[in-house]
């Protein structure tokens, strides 16, 4: 019997100063230019100004 296991990435919630919550696939990374880079739920790479971010937290796995 062969068991295949998938590698699942941890999701993160990015809360913005204007009240939005963005879910990122994997941990966001901060650039020297003051931007937070992340991959959104659709697999598209995005960036947000770090000054617009209130908090980043790990989303608990179910």
PDB file of C-alpha atoms in Angstrom:
ATOM      1  CA  UNK A   1       0.000   0.000   0.000  1.00  0.00           C
ATOM      2  CA  UNK A   2       1.306   3.435  -0.933  1.00  0.00           C
ATOM      3  CA  UNK A   3       0.310   6.508   0.987  1.00  0.00           C
ATOM      4  CA  UNK A   4       0.717   9.876  -0.675  1.00  0.00           C
ATOM      5  CA  UNK A   5       0.815  12.955   1.455  1.00  0.00           C
ATOM      6  CA  UNK A   6       0.475  16.463   0.149  1.00  0.00           C
ATOM      7  CA  UNK A   7       2.357  19.419   1.407  1.00  0.00           C
ATOM      8  CA  UNK A   8      -0.077  22.066   2.500  1.00  0.00           C
ATOM      9  CA  UNK A   9       0.972  25.629   2.955  1.00  0.00           C
ATOM     10  CA  UNK A  10      -0.102  27.699   5.883  1.00  0.00           C
ATOM     11  CA  UNK A  11      -2.476  30.553   5.141  1.00  0.00           C
ATOM     12  CA  UNK A  12      -2.123  33.989   6.696  1.00  0.00           C
ATOM     13  CA  UNK A  13      -4.685  36.739   7.271  1.00  0.00           C
ATOM     14  CA  UNK A  14      -3.472  40.231   6.425  1.00  0.00           C
ATOM     15  CA  UNK A  15      -5.624  42.849   8.157  1.00  0.00           C
ATOM     16  CA  UNK A  16      -5.468  46.311   6.631  1.00  0.00           C
ATOM     17  CA  UNK A  17      -5.955  49.696   8.270  1.00  0.00           C
ATOM     18  CA  UNK A  18      -9.144  50.231   6.230  1.00  0.00           C
ATOM     19  CA  UNK A  19     -10.799  47.080   7.621  1.00  0.00           C
ATOM     20  CA  UNK A  20     -10.150  44.580   4.812  1.00  0.00           C
ATOM     21  CA  UNK A  21      -8.853  41.064   5.442  1.00  0.00           C
ATOM     22  CA  UNK A  22      -6.708  39.482   2.738  1.00  0.00           C
ATOM     23  CA  UNK A  23      -5.939  35.752   2.852  1.00  0.00           C
ATOM     24  CA  UNK A  24      -2.465  34.835   1.664  1.00  0.00           C
ATOM     25  CA  UNK A  25      -1.317  31.379   0.555  1.00  0.00           C
ATOM     26  CA  UNK A  26       1.921  31.005   2.492  1.00  0.00           C
ATOM     27  CA  UNK A  27       3.735  33.492   4.677  1.00  0.00           C
ATOM     28  CA  UNK A  28       3.966  37.032   3.278  1.00  0.00           C
ATOM     29  CA  UNK A  29       7.468  38.447   2.832  1.00  0.00           C
ATOM     30  CA  UNK A  30       8.599  42.001   3.469  1.00  0.00           C
ATOM     31  CA  UNK A  31      10.735  43.849   0.925  1.00  0.00           C
ATOM     32  CA  UNK A  32      13.318  46.553   1.542  1.00  0.00           C
ATOM     33  CA  UNK A  33      10.989  48.975  -0.273  1.00  0.00           C
ATOM     34  CA  UNK A  34       8.387  48.708   2.512  1.00  0.00           C
ATOM     35  CA  UNK A  35       6.061  46.377   0.626  1.00  0.00           C
ATOM     36  CA  UNK A  36       4.522  43.126   1.836  1.00  0.00           C
ATOM     37  CA  UNK A  37       4.513  40.509  -0.937  1.00  0.00           C
ATOM     38  CA  UNK A  38       2.050  37.612  -0.816  1.00  0.00           C
ATOM     39  CA  UNK A  39       0.286  35.089  -3.024  1.00  0.00           C
ATOM     40  CA  UNK A  40      -3.490  35.491  -2.914  1.00  0.00           C
ATOM     41  CA  UNK A  41      -6.069  32.678  -2.751  1.00  0.00           C
ATOM     42  CA  UNK A  42      -6.171  32.555  -6.578  1.00  0.00           C
ATOM     43  CA  UNK A  43      -2.412  32.003  -6.827  1.00  0.00           C
ATOM     44  CA  UNK A  44      -1.684  35.545  -8.034  1.00  0.00           C
ATOM     45  CA  UNK A  45       1.352  37.327  -6.578  1.00  0.00           C
ATOM     46  CA  UNK A  46       0.370  40.651  -4.996  1.00  0.00           C
ATOM     47  CA  UNK A  47       1.995  43.432  -2.970  1.00  0.00           C
ATOM     48  CA  UNK A  48       0.624  45.859  -0.410  1.00  0.00           C
ATOM     49  CA  UNK A  49       2.282  48.829   1.250  1.00  0.00           C
ATOM     50  CA  UNK A  50       3.403  47.769   4.742  1.00  0.00           C
ATOM     51  CA  UNK A  51       2.088  51.092   6.114  1.00  0.00           C
ATOM     52  CA  UNK A  52      -1.431  49.955   5.092  1.00  0.00           C
ATOM     53  CA  UNK A  53      -1.174  46.718   7.116  1.00  0.00           C
ATOM     54  CA  UNK A  54      -2.531  46.609  10.657  1.00  0.00           C
ATOM     55  CA  UNK A  55      -1.673  42.970  11.459  1.00  0.00           C
ATOM     56  CA  UNK A  56      -0.630  39.650   9.936  1.00  0.00           C
ATOM     57  CA  UNK A  57      -1.676  36.426  11.633  1.00  0.00           C
ATOM     58  CA  UNK A  58      -1.542  32.725  10.839  1.00  0.00           C
ATOM     59  CA  UNK A  59      -4.898  31.163   9.986  1.00  0.00           C
ATOM     60  CA  UNK A  60      -5.447  28.042  12.141  1.00  0.00           C
ATOM     61  CA  UNK A  61      -5.665  24.796  10.167  1.00  0.00           C
ATOM     62  CA  UNK A  62      -8.903  22.856  10.423  1.00  0.00           C
TER      63      UNK A  62
END
